Coordinates of C-alpha atoms in Angstrom, one line a residue:
Chain A
X1 CA -0.2 -0.2 0.1
X2 CA 1.2 3.2 -1.1
X3 CA 0.8 6.4 0.9
X4 CA 1.2 8.9 -1.4
X5 CA 1.5 8.5 -5.6
X6 CA 2.1 11.2 -7.7
X7 CA 1.2 10.6 -11.7
X8 CA 2.2 13.0 -14.2
X9 CA 1.9 16.2 -12.3
X10 CA 2.3 19.3 -14.3
X11 CA 2.0 22.9 -13.3
X12 CA 2.5 25.7 -15.9
X13 CA 2.2 29.3 -15.2
X14 CA 1.5 32.0 -17.7
X15 CA 3.7 35.1 -17.6
X16 CA 2.7 37.9 -19.4
X17 CA 5.6 39.8 -21.5
X18 CA 4.6 43.0 -22.9
X19 CA 1.2 43.6 -24.4
X20 CA 0.5 40.4 -26.2
X21 CA 3.1 38.3 -25.7
X22 CA 2.6 35.2 -23.2
X23 CA 5.0 32.6 -21.9
X24 CA 4.3 29.3 -20.3
X25 CA 6.8 28.6 -17.6
X26 CA 7.0 24.7 -17.0
X27 CA 7.7 24.7 -13.2
X28 CA 6.8 21.0 -13.0
X29 CA 6.5 18.9 -16.3
X30 CA 5.2 15.8 -15.9
X31 CA 6.6 14.6 -12.2
X32 CA 5.8 10.8 -11.1
X33 CA 6.6 8.9 -7.8
X34 CA 5.7 7.1 -4.9
X35 CA 6.1 7.2 -1.4
X36 CA 5.6 4.2 1.2
X37 CA 4.5 4.6 4.6
X38 CA 7.4 5.7 6.9
X39 CA 9.4 6.4 4.0
X40 CA 11.2 9.4 3.1
X41 CA 11.7 10.8 -0.3
X42 CA 14.7 13.4 -0.7
X43 CA 14.2 15.9 -3.4
X44 CA 17.0 17.7 -4.9
X45 CA 17.7 20.3 -7.4
X46 CA 19.0 23.6 -8.3
X47 CA 16.9 26.6 -7.4
X48 CA 14.1 27.0 -10.1
X49 CA 14.0 23.5 -10.8
X50 CA 10.6 23.3 -9.3
X51 CA 11.0 21.7 -6.4
X52 CA 9.1 23.9 -3.8
X53 CA 6.4 23.8 -6.7
X54 CA 6.0 20.3 -6.6
X55 CA 5.8 20.4 -2.6
X56 CA 3.1 22.9 -2.5
X57 CA 1.0 20.8 -5.6
X58 CA 1.1 17.7 -3.2
X59 CA -1.0 19.6 -0.6
X60 CA -2.8 21.7 -3.1
X61 CA -1.5 24.9 -2.0
X62 CA -1.4 25.6 -5.7
X63 CA -3.6 24.1 -8.4
X64 CA -2.0 21.4 -10.5
X65 CA -2.2 22.1 -14.5
X66 CA -2.8 17.9 -14.8
X67 CA -2.0 15.1 -13.2
X68 CA -2.9 13.3 -10.0
X69 CA -1.6 13.3 -6.5
X70 CA -3.1 10.3 -5.0
X71 CA -2.7 10.6 -1.1
X72 CA -4.0 7.2 0.7
X73 CA -6.2 6.6 -2.0
X74 CA -8.0 10.0 -2.7
X75 CA -6.8 12.1 -5.6
X76 CA -6.2 15.5 -3.7
X77 CA -5.6 17.5 -7.2
X78 CA -9.1 16.8 -8.0
X79 CA -11.3 16.2 -4.7
X80 CA -13.6 18.7 -3.2
X81 CA -13.0 20.8 -0.5
X82 CA -14.5 18.9 2.6
X83 CA -12.1 16.1 1.2
X84 CA -9.3 18.0 1.0
X85 CA -9.6 19.4 4.2
X86 CA -10.0 16.1 5.8
X87 CA -7.1 14.6 4.0
X88 CA -4.7 17.5 5.0
X89 CA -4.8 16.2 8.7
X90 CA -2.7 13.6 7.5
X91 CA -0.4 15.8 5.0
X92 CA 1.5 18.7 6.4
X93 CA 4.2 21.2 5.3
X94 CA 7.0 22.8 6.8
X95 CA 8.5 25.8 4.9
X96 CA 11.9 27.0 4.4
X97 CA 11.4 30.6 5.7
X98 CA 10.7 29.7 9.5
X99 CA 10.1 33.5 10.3
X100 CA 7.4 34.1 7.8
X101 CA 5.9 30.7 8.4
X102 CA 4.7 32.1 11.4
X103 CA 2.0 34.8 11.9
X104 CA 3.9 37.8 13.4
X105 CA 1.1 39.3 15.6
X106 CA -0.1 35.9 17.1
X107 CA 1.9 33.9 20.1
X108 CA 3.7 31.1 19.0
X109 CA 1.2 28.9 21.6
X110 CA -1.8 30.1 19.2
X111 CA 0.1 29.1 16.0
X112 CA 0.3 25.7 17.5
X113 CA -3.0 25.5 18.7
X114 CA -4.5 26.6 15.4
X115 CA -4.8 23.3 13.8
X116 CA -6.3 21.7 16.9
X117 CA -8.9 24.2 17.4
X118 CA -9.7 23.6 13.5
X119 CA -10.4 20.1 14.1
X120 CA -12.4 20.3 17.2
X121 CA -10.2 19.6 19.8
X122 CA -12.0 21.2 23.0
X123 CA -10.3 24.0 24.4
X124 CA -9.6 22.5 27.9
X125 CA -7.5 19.9 26.3
X126 CA -5.5 22.2 23.9
X127 CA -3.5 24.0 26.3
X128 CA -2.0 20.7 27.5
X129 CA -1.6 19.2 23.6
X130 CA 0.2 22.6 22.9
X131 CA 2.5 22.1 26.0
X132 CA 3.1 18.4 24.9
X133 CA 3.9 19.5 21.0
X134 CA 6.4 22.2 22.0
X135 CA 8.1 19.5 24.4
X136 CA 8.0 17.1 21.7
X137 CA 10.3 19.4 19.4
X138 CA 12.6 20.3 22.2
X139 CA 11.2 23.6 23.1
X140 CA 10.2 25.0 26.9
X141 CA 6.3 25.0 27.1
X142 CA 6.9 28.5 28.4
X143 CA 7.6 29.7 25.0
X144 CA 4.3 29.2 23.9
X145 CA 3.5 33.0 25.4
X146 CA 6.2 34.4 23.2
X147 CA 6.0 35.9 19.9
X148 CA 7.7 34.8 16.7
X149 CA 10.2 37.9 16.8
X150 CA 11.3 36.9 20.5
X151 CA 12.5 33.3 19.5
X152 CA 15.8 32.4 17.4
X153 CA 15.6 31.0 13.7
X154 CA 15.8 27.4 15.0
X155 CA 13.3 27.7 17.8
X156 CA 11.1 29.2 15.2
X157 CA 11.5 26.1 13.0
X158 CA 11.0 23.9 15.7
X159 CA 7.7 25.8 16.4
X160 CA 6.5 25.3 12.7
X161 CA 7.4 21.3 13.3
X162 CA 5.0 21.5 16.2
X163 CA 2.2 22.8 14.3
X164 CA 2.6 20.5 11.7
X165 CA 2.6 17.6 14.1
X166 CA -0.2 18.6 15.7
X167 CA -2.7 16.7 13.6
X168 CA -0.8 13.5 13.8
X169 CA 0.1 13.5 10.2
X170 CA 1.4 10.6 8.3
X171 CA 3.1 12.5 5.7
X172 CA 5.2 16.2 6.1
X173 CA 6.3 17.9 3.0
X174 CA 9.6 19.6 4.3
X175 CA 10.4 22.5 1.9
X176 CA 14.0 23.2 2.4
X177 CA 13.3 23.1 6.2
X178 CA 17.0 24.0 7.2
X179 CA 18.5 26.3 4.5
X180 CA 17.8 29.3 6.3
X181 CA 18.9 28.3 9.5
X182 CA 22.7 28.7 10.8
X183 CA 25.1 25.7 10.1
X184 CA 25.4 25.3 13.8
X185 CA 21.6 24.8 14.2
X186 CA 21.2 22.9 11.4
X187 CA 22.4 19.5 12.1
X188 CA 20.2 19.8 15.3
X189 CA 16.9 20.2 13.7
X190 CA 17.8 17.7 11.1
X191 CA 18.5 15.4 14.1
X192 CA 15.2 16.4 15.4
X193 CA 13.5 15.4 12.0
X194 CA 15.2 12.1 12.2
X195 CA 14.1 11.4 15.8
X196 CA 10.4 12.2 14.9
X197 CA 10.3 10.3 12.0
X198 CA 11.5 7.3 13.8
X199 CA 9.2 7.8 16.8
X200 CA 6.1 8.4 14.9
X201 CA 6.8 6.6 11.8
X202 CA 6.4 9.6 9.8
X203 CA 7.2 10.1 5.8
X204 CA 8.5 12.9 4.7
X205 CA 9.3 14.5 1.3
X206 CA 12.4 16.3 1.8
X207 CA 13.1 19.0 -0.3
X208 CA 16.7 20.3 -0.2
X209 CA 19.3 21.9 -2.8
X210 CA 21.7 20.6 -0.2
X211 CA 22.5 16.7 -0.9
X212 CA 24.3 16.0 2.1
X213 CA 21.3 17.2 4.3
X214 CA 19.3 14.9 2.2
X215 CA 21.3 11.8 2.5
X216 CA 21.4 12.0 6.3
X217 CA 17.7 11.6 6.3
X218 CA 16.5 10.2 3.0
X219 CA 15.5 6.4 2.5
X220 CA 15.1 7.2 -1.4
X221 CA 16.4 10.2 -3.3
X222 CA 15.0 12.0 -6.3
X223 CA 16.7 14.4 -8.7
X224 CA 14.8 17.1 -10.5
X225 CA 16.1 19.3 -13.2
X226 CA 14.1 21.8 -15.1
X227 CA 10.9 20.4 -13.8
X228 CA 11.3 16.9 -14.4
X229 CA 12.9 14.0 -12.4
X230 CA 16.1 12.9 -13.8
X231 CA 16.8 10.1 -11.6
X232 CA 15.5 8.3 -8.3
X233 CA 17.8 5.9 -6.3
X234 CA 18.1 4.7 -3.1
X235 CA 20.0 7.2 -0.7
X236 CA 22.8 4.9 0.1
X237 CA 23.6 4.2 -3.9
X238 CA 23.9 7.8 -4.4
X239 CA 27.8 7.7 -4.9
X240 CA 26.9 5.0 -7.8
X241 CA 24.7 7.4 -9.2
X242 CA 24.4 7.1 -13.0
X243 CA 22.9 10.3 -14.3
X244 CA 25.3 12.8 -15.3
X245 CA 23.7 15.5 -13.5
X246 CA 23.3 13.6 -10.3
X247 CA 26.8 12.6 -10.3
X248 CA 28.0 16.1 -10.7
X249 CA 25.7 17.0 -7.7
X250 CA 27.3 14.3 -5.7
X251 CA 31.0 15.4 -6.6
X252 CA 30.1 19.3 -5.3
X253 CA 29.5 17.8 -1.8
X254 CA 32.7 19.0 0.1
X255 CA 34.4 15.7 1.2
X256 CA 35.1 15.7 4.9
X257 CA 38.9 15.5 4.2
X258 CA 40.2 18.4 2.3
X259 CA 43.2 16.4 0.8
X260 CA 40.7 14.3 -0.9
X261 CA 39.5 17.2 -2.9
X262 CA 39.7 15.8 -6.3
X263 CA 39.0 19.0 -8.3
X264 CA 37.6 22.4 -7.5
X265 CA 36.3 23.2 -10.7
X266 CA 32.3 23.4 -10.9
X267 CA 30.4 20.4 -11.0
X268 CA 28.2 21.7 -13.3
X269 CA 29.0 24.5 -15.8
X270 CA 26.6 27.5 -16.1
X271 CA 23.1 28.5 -15.3
X272 CA 20.2 26.5 -15.7
X273 CA 18.1 27.3 -18.7
X274 CA 14.8 29.4 -18.6
X275 CA 12.2 26.9 -17.9
X276 CA 9.9 29.2 -20.1
X277 CA 11.8 27.8 -23.1
X278 CA 13.4 24.5 -21.9
X279 CA 16.1 22.9 -24.3
X280 CA 15.2 20.5 -27.0
X281 CA 15.4 16.5 -26.2
X282 CA 17.0 15.7 -22.9
X283 CA 16.9 19.3 -20.8
X284 CA 20.2 18.5 -19.4
X285 CA 22.1 18.3 -22.7
X286 CA 23.4 21.7 -23.1
X287 CA 25.1 21.6 -19.6
X288 CA 26.0 17.6 -19.7
X289 CA 29.7 16.2 -20.6
X290 CA 28.4 13.5 -21.9
X291 CA 25.6 14.8 -24.5
X292 CA 25.4 13.2 -27.8
X293 CA 23.6 14.1 -31.0
X294 CA 20.6 11.8 -29.8
X295 CA 20.2 13.8 -26.8
X296 CA 19.3 16.8 -28.6
X297 CA 16.4 15.6 -30.5
X298 CA 14.9 12.8 -28.2
X299 CA 13.5 13.4 -24.6
X300 CA 15.0 10.2 -22.4
X301 CA 12.2 8.5 -20.6
X302 CA 12.6 7.5 -16.8
X303 CA 13.1 4.0 -16.8
X304 CA 14.2 1.5 -13.9
X305 CA 17.7 0.2 -14.6
X306 CA 17.8 -1.8 -11.1
X307 CA 15.4 -2.6 -8.6
X308 CA 14.3 1.0 -7.1
X309 CA 17.1 2.8 -9.2
X310 CA 15.4 5.0 -12.4
X311 CA 17.3 7.2 -14.3
X312 CA 16.2 9.3 -17.5
X313 CA 19.4 9.3 -19.6
X314 CA 20.3 7.9 -23.0
X315 CA 23.7 7.4 -22.1
X316 CA 23.2 4.8 -19.2
X317 CA 22.7 1.4 -20.5
Chain B
X1 CA -22.4 34.9 11.2
X2 CA -19.2 33.1 10.2
X3 CA -17.4 35.8 11.4
X4 CA -18.4 35.8 14.9
X5 CA -18.0 32.3 15.1
X6 CA -14.2 32.6 14.0
X7 CA -13.4 35.6 16.1
X8 CA -14.7 33.3 19.0
X9 CA -12.8 30.2 17.8
X10 CA -9.5 32.3 17.4
X11 CA -9.7 33.5 20.8
X12 CA -7.9 30.6 22.4
X13 CA -5.8 30.2 25.2
X14 CA -2.8 31.5 24.1
X15 CA -4.1 34.6 22.8
X16 CA -2.6 37.4 24.6
X17 CA -4.4 41.0 24.9
X18 CA -2.6 43.6 22.8
X19 CA -1.0 45.9 25.6
X20 CA -0.1 42.5 27.4
X21 CA 2.0 41.5 24.3
X22 CA 3.7 45.0 23.8
X23 CA 4.8 44.9 27.2
X24 CA 6.6 42.2 26.7
X25 CA 8.2 43.3 23.1
X26 CA 9.9 46.1 25.2
X27 CA 10.3 48.4 22.2
X28 CA 6.6 48.5 21.7
X29 CA 4.8 50.6 19.1
X30 CA 3.7 52.5 22.1
X31 CA 7.2 53.1 23.5
X32 CA 8.3 54.4 20.4
X33 CA 5.0 56.6 20.0
X34 CA 5.7 58.0 23.9
X35 CA 9.3 59.1 22.5
X36 CA 7.9 61.0 19.6
X37 CA 7.2 64.5 21.0
X38 CA 5.4 65.9 18.2
X39 CA 3.1 63.0 17.8
X40 CA 2.4 63.3 21.8
X41 CA 1.6 66.9 21.4
X42 CA -1.0 65.8 18.9
X43 CA -2.2 63.1 20.8
X44 CA -2.7 65.7 23.8
X45 CA -4.3 68.3 21.7
X46 CA -6.8 65.8 20.5
X47 CA -7.3 64.4 23.7
X48 CA -8.3 67.9 25.0
X49 CA -10.4 68.8 21.9
X50 CA -12.3 65.6 22.3
X51 CA -12.9 66.1 26.0
X52 CA -14.2 69.5 25.0
X53 CA -16.6 68.1 22.7
X54 CA -17.8 65.6 25.1
X55 CA -18.5 68.1 27.7
X56 CA -19.7 70.7 25.8
X57 CA -22.8 71.3 27.6
X58 CA -20.9 71.7 30.6
X59 CA -18.5 73.7 29.2
X60 CA -20.1 76.5 27.0
X61 CA -21.2 79.5 29.0
X62 CA -24.1 80.3 26.6
X63 CA -26.7 78.6 24.4
X64 CA -24.6 78.2 21.1
X65 CA -27.7 79.0 18.9
X66 CA -29.4 81.5 20.9
X67 CA -29.8 84.8 19.2
X68 CA -29.0 88.0 20.8
X69 CA -29.7 90.8 18.3
X70 CA -28.9 93.7 20.9
X71 CA -25.4 92.2 21.3
X72 CA -24.5 91.6 17.6
X73 CA -20.6 91.6 16.7
X74 CA -20.1 92.4 20.2
X75 CA -16.2 92.3 21.5
X76 CA -15.1 90.0 24.3
X77 CA -16.7 90.4 27.6
X78 CA -17.7 88.7 30.7
X79 CA -20.9 87.2 29.3
X80 CA -19.4 86.2 25.9
X81 CA -15.8 85.5 26.5
X82 CA -14.8 85.8 22.6
X83 CA -17.5 87.9 21.6
X84 CA -20.8 87.2 19.8
X85 CA -21.5 86.9 16.0
X86 CA -23.6 88.7 13.5
X87 CA -26.9 87.3 15.1
X88 CA -25.5 87.8 18.9
X89 CA -24.7 84.1 19.3
X90 CA -21.8 83.4 21.6
X91 CA -18.7 82.6 19.6
X92 CA -16.8 80.4 22.3
X93 CA -20.0 78.4 23.0
X94 CA -20.4 77.9 19.0
X95 CA -16.8 76.7 18.6
X96 CA -17.3 74.4 21.6
X97 CA -20.5 72.6 20.2
X98 CA -19.0 73.0 16.7
X99 CA -16.0 70.4 18.0
X100 CA -18.7 68.1 18.7
X101 CA -20.2 68.4 15.3
X102 CA -17.0 68.8 13.2
X103 CA -15.2 65.9 15.0
X104 CA -18.3 63.5 14.9
X105 CA -19.1 64.0 11.2
X106 CA -15.6 63.4 10.3
X107 CA -15.5 60.1 12.7
X108 CA -18.7 58.8 11.4
X109 CA -17.7 59.9 7.8
X110 CA -14.4 57.7 8.3
X111 CA -16.6 54.9 9.9
X112 CA -18.7 54.6 6.6
X113 CA -15.5 54.8 4.6
X114 CA -13.7 52.2 6.5
X115 CA -16.9 49.9 6.4
X116 CA -17.0 50.2 2.9
X117 CA -13.0 50.3 2.0
X118 CA -11.9 47.5 4.4
X119 CA -14.2 44.6 3.1
X120 CA -14.2 45.6 -0.4
X121 CA -10.1 46.0 -0.5
X122 CA -9.9 42.6 1.3
X123 CA -12.3 40.8 -1.1
X124 CA -10.5 42.3 -3.9
X125 CA -6.9 41.2 -2.8
X126 CA -8.2 37.8 -1.6
X127 CA -10.3 36.7 -4.2
X128 CA -8.7 37.8 -7.0
X129 CA -10.1 36.9 -10.7
X130 CA -12.9 38.8 -11.8
X131 CA -14.0 39.9 -8.1
X132 CA -10.9 41.9 -8.1
X133 CA -11.2 43.2 -11.6
X134 CA -14.8 44.5 -11.0
X135 CA -14.2 46.1 -7.6
X136 CA -10.7 47.6 -9.0
X137 CA -12.3 49.2 -12.3
X138 CA -15.1 50.7 -10.0
X139 CA -12.2 52.2 -8.2
X140 CA -10.5 53.1 -11.3
X141 CA -13.4 55.2 -12.6
X142 CA -14.1 56.7 -9.1
X143 CA -10.3 57.9 -9.0
X144 CA -10.6 59.4 -12.5
X145 CA -12.7 62.4 -11.2
X146 CA -11.3 64.7 -8.7
X147 CA -12.6 63.7 -5.1
X148 CA -14.0 66.5 -3.5
X149 CA -15.3 67.8 -6.9
X150 CA -17.5 64.5 -7.1
X151 CA -18.5 64.7 -3.4
X152 CA -19.6 68.0 -4.3
X153 CA -21.9 66.8 -7.3
X154 CA -23.0 64.0 -4.9
X155 CA -23.7 66.2 -1.9
X156 CA -25.7 68.8 -4.6
X157 CA -27.7 66.1 -6.0
X158 CA -28.7 64.7 -2.4
X159 CA -29.3 68.3 -1.2
X160 CA -27.6 70.2 1.7
X161 CA -27.3 68.8 4.9
X162 CA -24.4 67.1 7.2
X163 CA -25.9 63.4 6.6
X164 CA -25.6 64.0 3.0
X165 CA -22.2 65.3 3.1
X166 CA -21.1 62.4 5.2
X167 CA -22.3 59.8 2.5
X168 CA -21.0 61.9 -0.2
X169 CA -17.6 62.0 1.2
X170 CA -17.9 58.3 2.0
X171 CA -18.7 57.2 -1.4
X172 CA -15.7 58.9 -2.8
X173 CA -13.2 58.3 0.0
X174 CA -13.3 54.4 0.2
X175 CA -11.5 53.9 -2.9
X176 CA -8.1 54.8 -1.3
X177 CA -8.4 52.4 1.2
X178 CA -9.6 49.5 -0.8
X179 CA -6.4 50.2 -3.2
X180 CA -4.4 50.3 -0.1
X181 CA -5.7 47.2 1.6
X182 CA -5.7 45.2 -1.6
X183 CA -2.2 45.5 -2.2
X184 CA -1.5 44.6 1.4
X185 CA -3.7 41.8 1.5
X186 CA -2.1 40.4 -2.0
X187 CA 1.3 40.6 -0.4
X188 CA 0.1 39.1 2.8
X189 CA -1.9 36.2 1.4
X190 CA 1.4 34.7 -0.3
X191 CA 3.1 34.8 2.8
X192 CA 4.0 31.1 4.2
X193 CA 1.8 31.4 7.5
X194 CA -1.4 32.0 5.2
X195 CA -0.4 28.7 3.3
X196 CA 0.4 26.7 6.6
X197 CA -2.9 28.0 8.0
X198 CA -4.9 26.8 4.9
X199 CA -3.0 23.4 5.3
X200 CA -3.8 23.0 8.6
X201 CA -7.7 23.3 7.9
X202 CA -8.3 27.0 8.7
X203 CA -11.5 28.4 7.0
X204 CA -11.2 31.1 4.4
X205 CA -12.9 33.4 7.0
X206 CA -10.8 32.1 9.7
X207 CA -7.9 33.1 7.5
X208 CA -9.1 36.6 6.7
X209 CA -10.2 37.4 10.3
X210 CA -7.0 36.1 12.1
X211 CA -4.2 36.0 9.7
X212 CA -4.8 39.0 7.1
X213 CA -6.7 41.8 8.6
X214 CA -4.2 41.8 11.7
X215 CA -1.5 42.1 9.5
X216 CA -2.9 44.9 7.2
X217 CA -4.5 46.8 10.0
X218 CA -1.5 49.2 11.2
X219 CA -1.0 51.1 7.9
X220 CA -4.7 51.4 7.7
X221 CA -4.8 52.9 11.5
X222 CA -1.9 55.4 10.0
X223 CA -4.0 56.5 7.1
X224 CA -7.3 56.5 8.9
X225 CA -5.7 59.0 11.4
X226 CA -4.1 61.2 8.7
X227 CA -7.2 61.2 6.9
X228 CA -9.2 62.5 10.0
X229 CA -7.7 65.7 9.1
X230 CA -8.6 65.5 5.7
X231 CA -12.1 64.7 6.3
X232 CA -12.3 67.5 8.6
X233 CA -11.1 70.0 6.1
X234 CA -13.6 68.5 3.5
X235 CA -16.6 68.7 5.7
X236 CA -15.7 72.1 6.7
X237 CA -15.2 73.0 2.8
X238 CA -18.4 71.7 2.1
X239 CA -20.2 73.8 4.9
X240 CA -18.4 76.5 3.9
X241 CA -20.1 76.3 0.7
X242 CA -23.5 75.6 2.3
X243 CA -23.8 72.2 1.5
X244 CA -22.9 70.8 5.1
X245 CA -24.3 72.1 8.3
X246 CA -27.3 74.1 8.0
X247 CA -28.0 76.9 10.2
X248 CA -28.3 77.3 13.0
X249 CA -26.0 74.2 13.6
X250 CA -22.5 75.4 14.9
X251 CA -20.0 74.1 12.5
X252 CA -16.6 75.6 11.9
X253 CA -16.7 75.6 8.3
X254 CA -20.2 76.8 8.6
X255 CA -19.0 79.3 11.0
X256 CA -16.5 80.7 8.5
X257 CA -19.1 81.1 5.7
X258 CA -21.2 83.0 8.4
X259 CA -18.0 85.1 9.0
X260 CA -17.4 86.0 5.6
X261 CA -19.6 89.2 4.8
X262 CA -17.9 90.8 8.1
X263 CA -14.2 89.8 7.3
X264 CA -13.2 93.3 7.8
X265 CA -15.1 94.6 10.8
X266 CA -15.4 92.0 12.6
X267 CA -12.3 89.3 11.6
X268 CA -12.7 87.0 14.7
X269 CA -15.7 85.8 13.2
X270 CA -13.6 83.7 10.9
X271 CA -10.5 83.7 12.6
X272 CA -11.3 81.5 15.7
X273 CA -13.1 78.7 13.6
X274 CA -10.3 78.9 11.1
X275 CA -7.7 78.1 14.2
X276 CA -9.6 75.5 15.2
X277 CA -9.9 73.6 12.4
X278 CA -5.9 74.2 11.7
X279 CA -5.1 72.8 15.3
X280 CA -7.3 70.0 15.0
X281 CA -5.7 69.0 11.5
X282 CA -2.6 69.9 12.5
X283 CA -2.8 67.4 15.5
X284 CA -4.4 64.8 13.5
X285 CA -1.1 64.8 11.1
X286 CA 1.2 65.3 14.0
X287 CA -0.4 61.9 15.4
X288 CA -0.7 60.4 12.3
X289 CA 3.0 60.7 11.4
X290 CA 4.1 59.2 14.6
X291 CA 2.0 56.6 14.3
X292 CA 3.2 56.0 11.1
X293 CA 6.8 56.0 12.6
X294 CA 5.8 53.7 15.9
X295 CA 4.1 51.2 13.9
X296 CA 6.4 50.4 11.0
X297 CA 9.7 51.9 11.4
X298 CA 10.6 50.4 8.0
X299 CA 7.7 52.5 6.4
X300 CA 9.4 55.6 4.8
X301 CA 7.1 56.5 1.9
X302 CA 4.4 59.0 3.0
X303 CA 1.0 57.3 3.1

């Protein structure tokens, strides 16, 4: 039984340029993957590749252009308002910006209490539950009376996590939850994510541009480039990635020992192309060191090359 | 209906009263306002004027509409501390009661403006689509006319009277609020805390009441304070033209008009109400500027 199944998900934005010209930006362009209960999928990619949009589409915080998001057997992408609300109990999200995720005019206790109030937890029980939730994420329950600007970045992200956990979700979409934090705090928060995952058998869709952060938390990793998934592989197999893009990303993770640093040249040259006008054939071919003539004309499909290892590349046999 | 329910549900056990929160914040808006001497001066001036308006029956030495034709245009005396006007009415008493009329009408007009502008602005910003288009095109049409001239036309059509003046002003004044509020709602509704609220099951009303409204309110307070001055001027102006307060109602703008023929023989008839208008408008502007700085130190452009 799959917890979440995404099939051919598409999100196009229309950008107006000048008076009459319109461009279609293909933020997410046909993405499919699935997630088992308790499993964590890391979603990696450069900025602007559509990974955050994908996360928001799964909760239907944005309306998908096409495709299906099947969560616990219900298609979130097309279901009614009531059903959606009911499904979101088990489907929560934590955003990158811990500060703007909290209403500056409400105490953090009120923010954590909100989902409980929405789903009819009696007021007498809410106070105790909020205290428990704050303790769960490693905060002093007394912090409930504080305002977001009175907390540190790490504390704020803990509050966001407490709010996401309030309804006992099965899947939490984590949209770069540690990217805005100081490096010193990052490890602590990642550790918290891991503990909570094990304790409540949570699934995460862990979105990040930091392959190192993802590999310490994820069971499987999906690599996204310009709105498409290039490779899905088990996290422990990252060093044996087959797609040239994944391999370049993996090389760019700094090894702990500086003497082993093979090269200092950039792993991938150049900027990602404009998603309004993606390259023909394989989207990665203009930046790919192995690109051949075929890559310029034909778009590779995502196919399984080994159990649980999927690649979209012509050059992988 | 839904509104009240949401407001009640929002008042959970972790809510703190606004004053309580500010006290913890240390550098609160109130603390910043207290340091601003000009704003404080404005606040003090306004408090005095409001107190005078409220206590008018106890403070006024004479009946403001009582005609005493034997003492027309009299100089200051024990009975008439600021003298009398062309009908022998006590100028001081008329000024005191005039504070009631001028402030009261401006406040009522502002309430009407907010009642129109706030919901329409939030609706346009939050709903978007054709609702937004409809409201904003209406705003564009109204903004294409000079506001005061349009108010003049409406008030003229409806006939003279304070109520009609308030109505006319509200009908042209709300557009500025709708615009400002729509813009802020557009910015706030994309913030992650609104998305998070949607994700955790908060209804549309809940999001508007608990998340959007509190975060767009402080610029509105500033705008409203500054506009109180402008509304007093507009009401006085329309009364001066004979559209607003009708005789014998003591209103500052109407008093200016009454005194106009006697400008050379009895300048005090126009001088005192003019000074009153100026003082109150100045006070509102000082307070408004101070509030703007206190509520949002980052906001540098003048509203």
